[in-house]
Coordinates of C-alpha atoms in Angstrom, one line a residue:
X17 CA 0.0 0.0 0.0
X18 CA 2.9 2.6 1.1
X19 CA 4.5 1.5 -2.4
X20 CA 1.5 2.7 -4.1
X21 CA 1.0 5.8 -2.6
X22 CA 4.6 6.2 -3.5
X23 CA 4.6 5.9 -6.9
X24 CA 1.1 7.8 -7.5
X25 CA 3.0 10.7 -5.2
X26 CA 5.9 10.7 -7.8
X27 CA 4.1 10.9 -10.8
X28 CA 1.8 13.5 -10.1
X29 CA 4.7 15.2 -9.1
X30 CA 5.9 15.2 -12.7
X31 CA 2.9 15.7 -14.2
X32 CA 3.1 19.5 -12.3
X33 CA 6.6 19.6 -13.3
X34 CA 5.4 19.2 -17.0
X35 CA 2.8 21.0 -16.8
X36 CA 4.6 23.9 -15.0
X37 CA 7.6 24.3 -17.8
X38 CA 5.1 24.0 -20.6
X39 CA 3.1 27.4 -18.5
X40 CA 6.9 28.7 -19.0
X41 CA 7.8 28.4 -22.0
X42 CA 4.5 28.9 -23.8
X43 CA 4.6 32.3 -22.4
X44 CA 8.3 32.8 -23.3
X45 CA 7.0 32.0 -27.1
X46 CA 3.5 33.6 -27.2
X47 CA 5.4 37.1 -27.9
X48 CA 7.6 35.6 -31.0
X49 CA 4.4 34.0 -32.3
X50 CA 2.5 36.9 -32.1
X51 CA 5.2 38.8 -34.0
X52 CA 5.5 35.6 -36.3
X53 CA 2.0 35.8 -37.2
X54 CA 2.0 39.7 -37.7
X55 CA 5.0 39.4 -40.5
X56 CA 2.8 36.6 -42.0
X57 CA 0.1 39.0 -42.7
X58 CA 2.3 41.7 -43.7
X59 CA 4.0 39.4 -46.3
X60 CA 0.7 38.3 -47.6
X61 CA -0.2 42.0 -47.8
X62 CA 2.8 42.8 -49.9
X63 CA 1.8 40.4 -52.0
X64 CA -1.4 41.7 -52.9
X65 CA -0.4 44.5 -53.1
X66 CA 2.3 43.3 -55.5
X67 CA -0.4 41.6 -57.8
X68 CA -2.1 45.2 -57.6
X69 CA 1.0 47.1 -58.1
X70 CA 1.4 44.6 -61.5
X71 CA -2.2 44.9 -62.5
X72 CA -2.5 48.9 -62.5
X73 CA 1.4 48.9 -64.1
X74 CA -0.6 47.0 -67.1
X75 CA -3.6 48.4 -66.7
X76 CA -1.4 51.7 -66.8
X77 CA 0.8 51.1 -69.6
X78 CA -2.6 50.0 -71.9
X79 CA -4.0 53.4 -71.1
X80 CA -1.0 55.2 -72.1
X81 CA -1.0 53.3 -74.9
X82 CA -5.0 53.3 -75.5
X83 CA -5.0 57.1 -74.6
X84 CA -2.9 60.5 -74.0
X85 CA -6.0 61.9 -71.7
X86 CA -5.2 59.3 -68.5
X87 CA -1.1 60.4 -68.6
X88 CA -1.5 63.1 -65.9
X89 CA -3.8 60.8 -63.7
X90 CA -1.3 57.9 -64.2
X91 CA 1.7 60.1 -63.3
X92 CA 0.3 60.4 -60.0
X93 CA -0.8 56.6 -59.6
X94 CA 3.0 56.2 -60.7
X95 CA 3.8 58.1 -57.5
X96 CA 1.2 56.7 -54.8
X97 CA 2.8 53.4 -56.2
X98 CA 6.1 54.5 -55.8
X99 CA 5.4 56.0 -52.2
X100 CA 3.4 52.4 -51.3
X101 CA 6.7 50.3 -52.4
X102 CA 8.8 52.6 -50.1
X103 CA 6.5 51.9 -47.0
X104 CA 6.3 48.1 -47.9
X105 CA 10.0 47.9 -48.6
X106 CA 10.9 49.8 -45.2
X107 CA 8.5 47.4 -43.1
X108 CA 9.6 44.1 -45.0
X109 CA 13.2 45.4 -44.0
X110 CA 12.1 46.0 -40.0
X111 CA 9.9 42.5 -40.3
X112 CA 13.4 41.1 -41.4
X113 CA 15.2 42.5 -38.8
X114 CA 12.8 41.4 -35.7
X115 CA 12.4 37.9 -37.7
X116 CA 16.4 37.7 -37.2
X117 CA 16.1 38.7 -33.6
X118 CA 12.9 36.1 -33.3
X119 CA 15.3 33.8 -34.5
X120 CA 18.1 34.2 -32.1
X121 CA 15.4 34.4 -29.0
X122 CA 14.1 30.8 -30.2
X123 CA 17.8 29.7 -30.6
X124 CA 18.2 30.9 -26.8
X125 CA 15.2 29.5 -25.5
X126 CA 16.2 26.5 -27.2
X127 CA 18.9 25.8 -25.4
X128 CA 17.2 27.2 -22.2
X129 CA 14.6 24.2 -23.3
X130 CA 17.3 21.5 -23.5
X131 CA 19.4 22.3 -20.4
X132 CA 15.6 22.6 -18.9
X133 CA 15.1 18.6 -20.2
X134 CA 18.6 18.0 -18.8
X135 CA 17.5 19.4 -15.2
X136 CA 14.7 17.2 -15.4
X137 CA 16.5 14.2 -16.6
X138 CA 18.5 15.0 -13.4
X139 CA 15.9 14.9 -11.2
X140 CA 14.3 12.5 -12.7
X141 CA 17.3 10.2 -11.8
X142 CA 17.9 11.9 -8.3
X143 CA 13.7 11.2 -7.9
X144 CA 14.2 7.4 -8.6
X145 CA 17.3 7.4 -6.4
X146 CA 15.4 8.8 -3.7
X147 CA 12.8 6.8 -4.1
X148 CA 14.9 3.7 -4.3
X149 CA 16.2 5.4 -0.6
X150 CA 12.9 5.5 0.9
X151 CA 11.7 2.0 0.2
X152 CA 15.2 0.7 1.4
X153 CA 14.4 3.0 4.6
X154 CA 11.1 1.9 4.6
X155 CA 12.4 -1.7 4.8
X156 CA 14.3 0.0 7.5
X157 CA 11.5 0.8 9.4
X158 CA 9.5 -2.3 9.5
X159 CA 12.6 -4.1 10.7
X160 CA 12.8 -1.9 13.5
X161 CA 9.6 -1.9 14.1
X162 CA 9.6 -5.8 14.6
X163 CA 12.7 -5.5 16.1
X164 CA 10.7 -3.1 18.6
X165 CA 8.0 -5.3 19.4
X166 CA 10.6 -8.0 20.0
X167 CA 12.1 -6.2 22.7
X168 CA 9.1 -4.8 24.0
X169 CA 8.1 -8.6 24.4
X170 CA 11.2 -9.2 26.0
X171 CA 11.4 -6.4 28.4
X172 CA 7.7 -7.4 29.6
X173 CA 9.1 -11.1 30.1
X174 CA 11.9 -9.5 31.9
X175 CA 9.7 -7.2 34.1
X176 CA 7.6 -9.9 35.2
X177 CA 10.4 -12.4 36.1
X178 CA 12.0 -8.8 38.0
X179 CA 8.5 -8.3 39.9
X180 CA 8.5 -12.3 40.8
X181 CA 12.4 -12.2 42.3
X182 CA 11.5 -9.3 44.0
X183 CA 8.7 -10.9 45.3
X184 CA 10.7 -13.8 46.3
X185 CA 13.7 -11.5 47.4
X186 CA 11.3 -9.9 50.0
X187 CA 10.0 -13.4 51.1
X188 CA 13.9 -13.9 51.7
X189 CA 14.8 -11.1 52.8
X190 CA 12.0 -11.1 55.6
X191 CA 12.9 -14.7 56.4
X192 CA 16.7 -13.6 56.6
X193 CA 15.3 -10.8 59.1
X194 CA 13.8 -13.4 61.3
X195 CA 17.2 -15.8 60.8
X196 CA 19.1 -13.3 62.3
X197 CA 17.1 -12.4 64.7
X198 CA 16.8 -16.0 65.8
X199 CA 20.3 -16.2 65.7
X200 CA 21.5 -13.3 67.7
X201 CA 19.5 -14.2 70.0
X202 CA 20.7 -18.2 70.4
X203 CA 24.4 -16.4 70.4
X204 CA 23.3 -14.1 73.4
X205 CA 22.3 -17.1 74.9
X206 CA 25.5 -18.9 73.9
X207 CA 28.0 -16.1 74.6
X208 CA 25.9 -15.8 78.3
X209 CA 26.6 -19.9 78.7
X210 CA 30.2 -19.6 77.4
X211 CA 31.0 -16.4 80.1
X212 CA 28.9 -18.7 82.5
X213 CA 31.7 -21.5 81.8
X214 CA 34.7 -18.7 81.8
X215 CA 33.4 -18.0 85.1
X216 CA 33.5 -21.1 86.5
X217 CA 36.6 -22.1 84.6
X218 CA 38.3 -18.9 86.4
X219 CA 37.5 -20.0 89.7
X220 CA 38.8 -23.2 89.3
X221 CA 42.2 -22.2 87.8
X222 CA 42.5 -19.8 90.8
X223 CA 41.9 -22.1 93.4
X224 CA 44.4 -24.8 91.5
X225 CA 46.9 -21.6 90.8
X226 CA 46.4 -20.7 94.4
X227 CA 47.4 -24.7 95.5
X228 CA 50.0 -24.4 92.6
X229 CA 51.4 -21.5 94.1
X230 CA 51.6 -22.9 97.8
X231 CA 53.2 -25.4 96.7
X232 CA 55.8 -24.3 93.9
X233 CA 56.2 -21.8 97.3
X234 CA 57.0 -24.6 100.0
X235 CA 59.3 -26.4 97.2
X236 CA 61.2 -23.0 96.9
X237 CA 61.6 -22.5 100.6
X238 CA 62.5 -26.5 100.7
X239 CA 65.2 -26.2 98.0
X240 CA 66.6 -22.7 99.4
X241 CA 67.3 -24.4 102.7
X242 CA 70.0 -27.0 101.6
X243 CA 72.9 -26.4 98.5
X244 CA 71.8 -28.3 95.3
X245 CA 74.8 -29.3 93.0
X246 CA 74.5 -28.9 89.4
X247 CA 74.5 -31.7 87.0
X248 CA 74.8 -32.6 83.4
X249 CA 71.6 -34.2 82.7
X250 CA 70.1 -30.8 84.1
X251 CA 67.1 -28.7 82.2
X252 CA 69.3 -25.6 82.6
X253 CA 72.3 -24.6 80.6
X254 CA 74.3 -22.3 81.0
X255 CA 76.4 -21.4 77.4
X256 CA 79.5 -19.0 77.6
X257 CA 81.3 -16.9 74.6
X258 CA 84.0 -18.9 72.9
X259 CA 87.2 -16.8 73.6
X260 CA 89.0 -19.1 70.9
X261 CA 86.3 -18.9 68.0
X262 CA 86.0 -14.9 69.1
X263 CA 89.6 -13.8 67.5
X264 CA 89.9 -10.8 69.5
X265 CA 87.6 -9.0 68.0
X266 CA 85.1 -6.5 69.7
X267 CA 82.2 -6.7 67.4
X268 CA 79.0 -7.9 68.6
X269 CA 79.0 -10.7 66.0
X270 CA 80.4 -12.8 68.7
X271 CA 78.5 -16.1 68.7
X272 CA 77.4 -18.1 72.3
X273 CA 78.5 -21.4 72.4
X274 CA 78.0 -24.3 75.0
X275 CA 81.8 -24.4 77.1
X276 CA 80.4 -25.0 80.2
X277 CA 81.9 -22.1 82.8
X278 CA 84.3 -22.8 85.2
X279 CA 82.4 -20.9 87.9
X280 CA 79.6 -24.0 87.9
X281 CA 81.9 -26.6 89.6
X282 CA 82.0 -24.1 92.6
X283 CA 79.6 -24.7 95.4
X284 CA 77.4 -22.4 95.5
X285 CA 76.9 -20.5 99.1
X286 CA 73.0 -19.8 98.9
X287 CA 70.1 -22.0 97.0
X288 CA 69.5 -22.7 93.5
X289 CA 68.4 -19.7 92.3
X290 CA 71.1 -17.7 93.7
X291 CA 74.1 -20.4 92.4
X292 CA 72.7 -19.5 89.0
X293 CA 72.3 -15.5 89.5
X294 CA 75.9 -15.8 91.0
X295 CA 76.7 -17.4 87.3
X296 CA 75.1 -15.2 85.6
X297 CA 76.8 -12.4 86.8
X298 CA 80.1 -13.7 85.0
X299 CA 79.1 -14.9 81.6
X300 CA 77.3 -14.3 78.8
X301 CA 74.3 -16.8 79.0
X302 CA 71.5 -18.5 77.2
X303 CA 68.5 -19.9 79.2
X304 CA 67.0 -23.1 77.6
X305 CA 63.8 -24.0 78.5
X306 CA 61.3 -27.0 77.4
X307 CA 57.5 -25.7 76.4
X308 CA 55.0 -27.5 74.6
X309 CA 54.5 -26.2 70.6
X310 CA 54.5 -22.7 70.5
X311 CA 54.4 -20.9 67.3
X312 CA 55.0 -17.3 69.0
X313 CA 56.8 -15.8 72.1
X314 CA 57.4 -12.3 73.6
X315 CA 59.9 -11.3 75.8
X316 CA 58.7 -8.5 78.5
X317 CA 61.2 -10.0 81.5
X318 CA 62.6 -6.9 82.9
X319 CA 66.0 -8.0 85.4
X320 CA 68.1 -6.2 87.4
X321 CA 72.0 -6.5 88.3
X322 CA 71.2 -8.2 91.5
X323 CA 68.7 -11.1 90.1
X324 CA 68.8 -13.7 87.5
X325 CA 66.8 -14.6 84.4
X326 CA 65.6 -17.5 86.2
X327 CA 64.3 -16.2 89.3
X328 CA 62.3 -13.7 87.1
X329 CA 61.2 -16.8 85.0
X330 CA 60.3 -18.6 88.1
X331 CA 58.5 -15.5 90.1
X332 CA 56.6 -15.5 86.4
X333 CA 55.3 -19.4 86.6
X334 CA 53.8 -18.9 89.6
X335 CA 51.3 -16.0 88.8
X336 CA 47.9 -17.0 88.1
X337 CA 46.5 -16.1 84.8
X338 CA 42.8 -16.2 83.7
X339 CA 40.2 -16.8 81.0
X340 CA 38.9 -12.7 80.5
X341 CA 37.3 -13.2 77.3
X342 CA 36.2 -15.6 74.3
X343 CA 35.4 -14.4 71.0
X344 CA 34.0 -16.6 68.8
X345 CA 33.4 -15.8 64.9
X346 CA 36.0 -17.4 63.1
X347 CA 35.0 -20.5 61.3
X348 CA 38.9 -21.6 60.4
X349 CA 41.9 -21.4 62.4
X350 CA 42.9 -17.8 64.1
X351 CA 46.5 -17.4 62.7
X352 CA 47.3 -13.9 64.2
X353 CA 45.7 -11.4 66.4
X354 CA 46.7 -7.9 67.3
X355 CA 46.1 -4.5 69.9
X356 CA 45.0 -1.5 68.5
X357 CA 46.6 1.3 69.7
X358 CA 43.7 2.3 71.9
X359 CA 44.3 -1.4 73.9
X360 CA 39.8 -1.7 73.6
X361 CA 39.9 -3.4 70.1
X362 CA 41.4 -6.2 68.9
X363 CA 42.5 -7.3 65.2
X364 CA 42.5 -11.1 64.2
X365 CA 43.6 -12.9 60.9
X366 CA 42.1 -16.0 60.1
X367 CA 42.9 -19.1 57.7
X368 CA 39.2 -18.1 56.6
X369 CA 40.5 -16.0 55.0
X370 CA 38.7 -12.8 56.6
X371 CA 39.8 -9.7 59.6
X372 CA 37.6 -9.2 62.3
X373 CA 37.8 -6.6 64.8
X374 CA 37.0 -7.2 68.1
X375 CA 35.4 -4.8 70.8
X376 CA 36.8 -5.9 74.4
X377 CA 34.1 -3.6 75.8
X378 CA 31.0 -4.7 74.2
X379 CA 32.8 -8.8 73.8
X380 CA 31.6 -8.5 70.1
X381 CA 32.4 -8.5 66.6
X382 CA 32.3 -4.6 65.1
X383 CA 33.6 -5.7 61.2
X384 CA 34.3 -8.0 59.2
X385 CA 36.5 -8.0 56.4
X386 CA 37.0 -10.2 53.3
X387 CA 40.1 -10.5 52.5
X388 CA 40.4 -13.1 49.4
X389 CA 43.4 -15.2 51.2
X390 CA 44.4 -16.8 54.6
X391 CA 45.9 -13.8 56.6
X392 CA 49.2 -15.2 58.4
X393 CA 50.3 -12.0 60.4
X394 CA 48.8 -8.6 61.3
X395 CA 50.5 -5.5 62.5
X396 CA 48.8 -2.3 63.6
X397 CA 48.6 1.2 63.4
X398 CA 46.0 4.3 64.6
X399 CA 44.0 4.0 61.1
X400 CA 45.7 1.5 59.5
X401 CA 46.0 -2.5 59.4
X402 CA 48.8 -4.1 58.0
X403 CA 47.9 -8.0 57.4
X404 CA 50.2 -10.7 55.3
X405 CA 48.5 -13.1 53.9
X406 CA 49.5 -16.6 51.7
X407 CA 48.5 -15.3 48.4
X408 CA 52.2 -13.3 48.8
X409 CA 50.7 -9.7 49.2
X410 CA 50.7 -7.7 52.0
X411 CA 47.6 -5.7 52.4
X412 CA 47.0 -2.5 53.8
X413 CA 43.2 -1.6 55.0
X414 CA 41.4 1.9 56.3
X415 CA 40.0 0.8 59.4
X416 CA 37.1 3.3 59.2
X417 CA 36.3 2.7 55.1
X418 CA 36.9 -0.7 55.3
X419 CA 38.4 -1.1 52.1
X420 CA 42.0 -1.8 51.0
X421 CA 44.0 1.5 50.5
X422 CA 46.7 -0.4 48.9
X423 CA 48.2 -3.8 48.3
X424 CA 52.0 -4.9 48.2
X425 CA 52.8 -8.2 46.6
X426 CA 56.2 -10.0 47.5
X427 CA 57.7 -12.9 45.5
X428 CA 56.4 -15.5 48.6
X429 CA 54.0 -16.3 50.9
X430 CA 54.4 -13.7 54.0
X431 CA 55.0 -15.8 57.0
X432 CA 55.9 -12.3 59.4
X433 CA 55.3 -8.3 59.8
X434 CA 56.4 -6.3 62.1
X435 CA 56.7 -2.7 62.7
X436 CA 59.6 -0.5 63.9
X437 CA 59.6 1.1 67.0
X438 CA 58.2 5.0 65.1
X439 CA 55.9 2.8 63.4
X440 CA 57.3 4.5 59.9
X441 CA 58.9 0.7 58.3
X442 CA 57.4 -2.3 57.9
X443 CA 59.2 -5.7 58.5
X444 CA 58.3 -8.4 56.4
X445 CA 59.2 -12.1 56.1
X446 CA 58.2 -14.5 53.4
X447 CA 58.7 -18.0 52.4
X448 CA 61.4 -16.7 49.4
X449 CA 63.5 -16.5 52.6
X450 CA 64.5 -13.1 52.2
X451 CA 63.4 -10.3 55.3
X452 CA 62.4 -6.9 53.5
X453 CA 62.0 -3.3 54.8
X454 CA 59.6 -0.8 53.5
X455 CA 60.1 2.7 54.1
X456 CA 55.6 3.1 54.7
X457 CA 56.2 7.1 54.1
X458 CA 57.4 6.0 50.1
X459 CA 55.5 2.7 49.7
X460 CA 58.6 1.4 48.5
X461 CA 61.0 -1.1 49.7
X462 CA 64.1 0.0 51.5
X463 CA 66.5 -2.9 51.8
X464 CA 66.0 -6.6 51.2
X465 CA 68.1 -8.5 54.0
X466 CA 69.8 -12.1 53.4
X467 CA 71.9 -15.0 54.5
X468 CA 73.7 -17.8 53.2
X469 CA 72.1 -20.6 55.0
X470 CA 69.4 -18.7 56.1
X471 CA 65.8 -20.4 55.3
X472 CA 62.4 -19.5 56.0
X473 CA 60.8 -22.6 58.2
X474 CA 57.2 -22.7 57.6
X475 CA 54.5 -19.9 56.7
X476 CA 54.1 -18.8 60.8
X477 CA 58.0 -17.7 61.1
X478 CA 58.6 -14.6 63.0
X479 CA 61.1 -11.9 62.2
X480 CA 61.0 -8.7 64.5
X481 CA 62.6 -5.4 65.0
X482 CA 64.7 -4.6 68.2
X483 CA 63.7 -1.9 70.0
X484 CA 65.6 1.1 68.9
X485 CA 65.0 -0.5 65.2
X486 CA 69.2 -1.1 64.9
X487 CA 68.8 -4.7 64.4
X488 CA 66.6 -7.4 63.2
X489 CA 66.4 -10.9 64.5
X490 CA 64.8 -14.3 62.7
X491 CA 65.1 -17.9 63.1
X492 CA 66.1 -20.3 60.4
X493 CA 64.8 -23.8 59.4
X494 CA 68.4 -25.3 60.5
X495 CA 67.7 -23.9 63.5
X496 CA 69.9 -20.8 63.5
X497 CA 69.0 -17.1 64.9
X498 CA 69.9 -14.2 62.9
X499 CA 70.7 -10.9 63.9
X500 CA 71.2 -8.3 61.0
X501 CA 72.1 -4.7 60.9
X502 CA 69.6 -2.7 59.6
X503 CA 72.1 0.4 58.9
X504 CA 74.5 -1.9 56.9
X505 CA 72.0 -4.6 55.7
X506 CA 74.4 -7.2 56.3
X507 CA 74.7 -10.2 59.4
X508 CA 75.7 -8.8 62.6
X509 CA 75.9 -12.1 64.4
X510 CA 74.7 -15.9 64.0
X511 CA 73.4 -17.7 66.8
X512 CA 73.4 -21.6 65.2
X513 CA 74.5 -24.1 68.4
X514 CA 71.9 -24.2 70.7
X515 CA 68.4 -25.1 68.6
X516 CA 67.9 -28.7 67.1
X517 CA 65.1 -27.5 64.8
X518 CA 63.8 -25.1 62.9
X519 CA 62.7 -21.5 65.3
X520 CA 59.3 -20.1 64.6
X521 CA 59.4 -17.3 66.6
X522 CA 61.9 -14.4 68.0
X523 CA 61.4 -11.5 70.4
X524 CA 63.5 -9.1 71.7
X525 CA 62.4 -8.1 75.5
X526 CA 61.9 -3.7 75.8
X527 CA 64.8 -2.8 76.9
X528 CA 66.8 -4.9 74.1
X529 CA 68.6 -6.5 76.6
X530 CA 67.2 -10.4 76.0
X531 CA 66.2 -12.3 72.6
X532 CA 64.2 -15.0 73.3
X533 CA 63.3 -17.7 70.7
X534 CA 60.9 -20.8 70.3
X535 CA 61.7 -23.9 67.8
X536 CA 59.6 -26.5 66.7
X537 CA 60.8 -29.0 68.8
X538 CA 59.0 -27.2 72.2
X539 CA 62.2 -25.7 73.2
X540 CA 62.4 -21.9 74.2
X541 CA 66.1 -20.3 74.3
X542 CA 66.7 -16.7 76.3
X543 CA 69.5 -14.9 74.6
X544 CA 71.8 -12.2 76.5
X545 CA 75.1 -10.6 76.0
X546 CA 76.1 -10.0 79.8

């Protein structure tokens, strides 16, 4: 139908066209025809009057001859005749000359005609073109339209399949409601059982600390009374500096080894405890004590010149120390946990691969915190936590946003952080065994610190700053302790004689007197250079 009405639209289009040049150009010619026709009848009035002209000349000529009377009125037919042919010859002459100028107008509109019939041709061909456009458009159109009501249809399906999961999310959403409702409250009830059971858990720990105490007292008391002699099959040993190994030099690369002193086969005057302060006040020591598996220590003994290691070790054991808290949210192994500065809230790292923090005030769970990989270590900051995790980056989160400010990837898993003592470097340790600084003002690393022999023991191995942030100490799978110097990057001292496997932890005590260090094999060691 739209064809149709195309092609009627067209033609009566040039039917106008036609209809409107031959308007034009008849009136452009009605003037030369008029003229035409004018010089027709003028010609075709010379003409008669020619045949007249002829007729009186004979008729003239047989009068002369027939008679001498007519000669005067002849004379002045002769001149009317004469004056006529004048007229008729000056007029054929102007007819001639607007017949020449007739002619070059038709010669003009001639060619006006044929670049007229070329115009149209033109159009003509631009008119078929365009109407070869349109029906291609028109094609267009009733694609698009179907391709309209095709997505119209679809969008409709995909309405109502919106409205019925949004009915369904609300039916989810209200039962989720009511889930967690439920289970808040069943964790209120838990949480009150669980600090029912802390309770009571405390106040049997203090009465069997309290008989604990009594007693580790009367054995004290017992075994201050009468000298004890030291023997070789003894828990304590007591390690001095090898003078031989030493070479005379004064560095503090000077390893400990286990030549007995000579001070030991002394009898003491006093107890136990003061034999061994007596000995401590002459050597260089090591304390080694047996533990069960521990995967971290820290040192906080605090000793002065008149007591021993050991008797702050001992006073230590017999304090009683209770169950304050349980927090409970992690569903995999709790691989690290940390203070905020504010001591209220605590950080945790979990092989769950999330961060929680942890308000000691309210007992409860304030965020939690995907983190995409099983967090090994955590160290903290006012607004900022620092966690290492196994996929070998180390992460660093806004507390308040959230969100990770920036990541740092290292070339192995990150078994250790630690922070320096103006909380402006960042230690880190990772299962590439190499123990790297970076400089937290640039983002950058600072120094990359090494060893020959020197190998990362599993993916819980701690390295830590010492106090002043001089030196850094880690343990090694062979069981060696490492102590480098930050200023020249380069091992200050090995300590490799005492451990039989590989250390997972190290910590220096505050005043960076003691380094004390746990192995795998439930064996602590307390370092010190007296």
């Amino acid at each position: 139908m739209a064809e149709r009405r195309g092609e009627c639209l067209w033609k009566k289009h040039v039917a106008e066209q036609l209809k409107l040049r031959d308007r034009e150009q008849r009136q452009a010619f009605e003037e030369i025809i008029l003229q035409y026709n004018r010089l027709l009848e003028k010609a075709d009035l010379q003409a008669v009057l020619s045949e007249r002209y002829q007729a009186d000349k004979y008729d003239v000529q047989r009068g002369h001859e027939s008679s001498a009377a007519d000669s005067s009125r002849s004379d002045a037919l002769q001149q009317e005749m004469a004056q006529m042919r004048i007229r008729h010859q000056e007029e054929l002459t102007e007819l001639h000359k607007k017949r020449g100028e007739l002619a070059q107008s038709v010669i003009e509109l001639n060619n006006q005609i044929q670049q007229k019939d070329r115009e149209i041709q033109n159009n003509e061909a631009k008119m078929l073109e365009y109407q070869q456009q349109i029906s291609s458009l028109e094609g267009d159109c009733r694609e698009l339209r179907s391709c309209l009501q095709d997505l119209e249809r679809a969008n409709q399906t995909l309405k109502d399949e919106y409205d019925a999961l949004q009915i369904t999310f609300s039916a989810l959403e209200e039962k989720l409601r009511k889930t967690t409702e439920d289970n808040q409250e069943l964790v209120s009830r838990w949480m009150a059982e669980k600090a029912q059971e802390a309770n009571r858990l405390n106040a049997e720990n203090e009465k069997d600390s309290r008989r604990r105490q009594a007693k580790l007292q009367k054995e004290l008391a017992d075994a201050a009374k009468e000298p004890l002699p030291i023997e070789a099959d003894d828990d304590i040993e007591v390690l001095t500096e090898d003078a031989g190994k030493a070479g005379g030099e004064t560095s503090p690369s000077r390893l400990l080894t286990r030549t007995p002193s000579k001070k030991i086969s002394q009898q003491p005057p006093g107890g136990l405890l003061d034999s061994i302060s007596l000995m401590f006040g002459y050597v260089g020591v090591c304390v080694c004590v047996r533990v069960s598996v521990c995967m971290s220590v820290c040192v906080s003994v605090r000793a002065g010149s008149g007591s021993s290691v050991l008797d702050h070790l001992a006073h230590s054991s017999a304090l009683s120390l209770s169950l304050s808290h349980t927090l409970t949210g992690h569903s995999g192994k709790v691989l690290s946990a940390r203070f905020l500065l504010d001591n209220a809230r605590i950080v945790s790292g979990s092989y769950d691969r999330t961060l929680k923090l942890w308000d000691l005030r309210s007992k409860v769970c304030m965020k939690t915190v995907f983190a995409g990989s099983s967090c090994n270590d955590i160290v903290c900051t006012e607004q900022c936590v620092m966690s290492g995790h196994f996929d070998k980056k180390v992460r660093f989160w806004d507390i308040r946003a959230e969100s990770i400010v920036r990541e740092l990837e290292l070339f192995g898993r990150v078994t250790s952080l630690d922070l320096n003592h103006d909380r402006t470097e960042l230690l880190t340790c990772s299962r590439d065994d190499l123990v790297k600084i970076v400089d937290l003002r640039t983002n950058a690393v600072k120094q990359t610190l090494s060893a020959q022999g020197f190998k990362c023991g599993a993916d819980w191995t701690r390295v830590t700053f010492s106090p002043d942030g001089s030196y850094v100490a880690g343990g090694s799978a062979d069981g060696a302790l490492y102590i480098w110097n930050v200023l020249t990057g380069k091992v200050d001292r090995t300590l490799d004689r005492n451990h039989s496997s590989a250390i997972n932890s190290v910590s220096w005590s505050p005043s960076g007197a003691y380094v004390a260090s746990v192995e795998k094999g439930s064996r602590a060691i307390l370092w010190s250079d007296m």
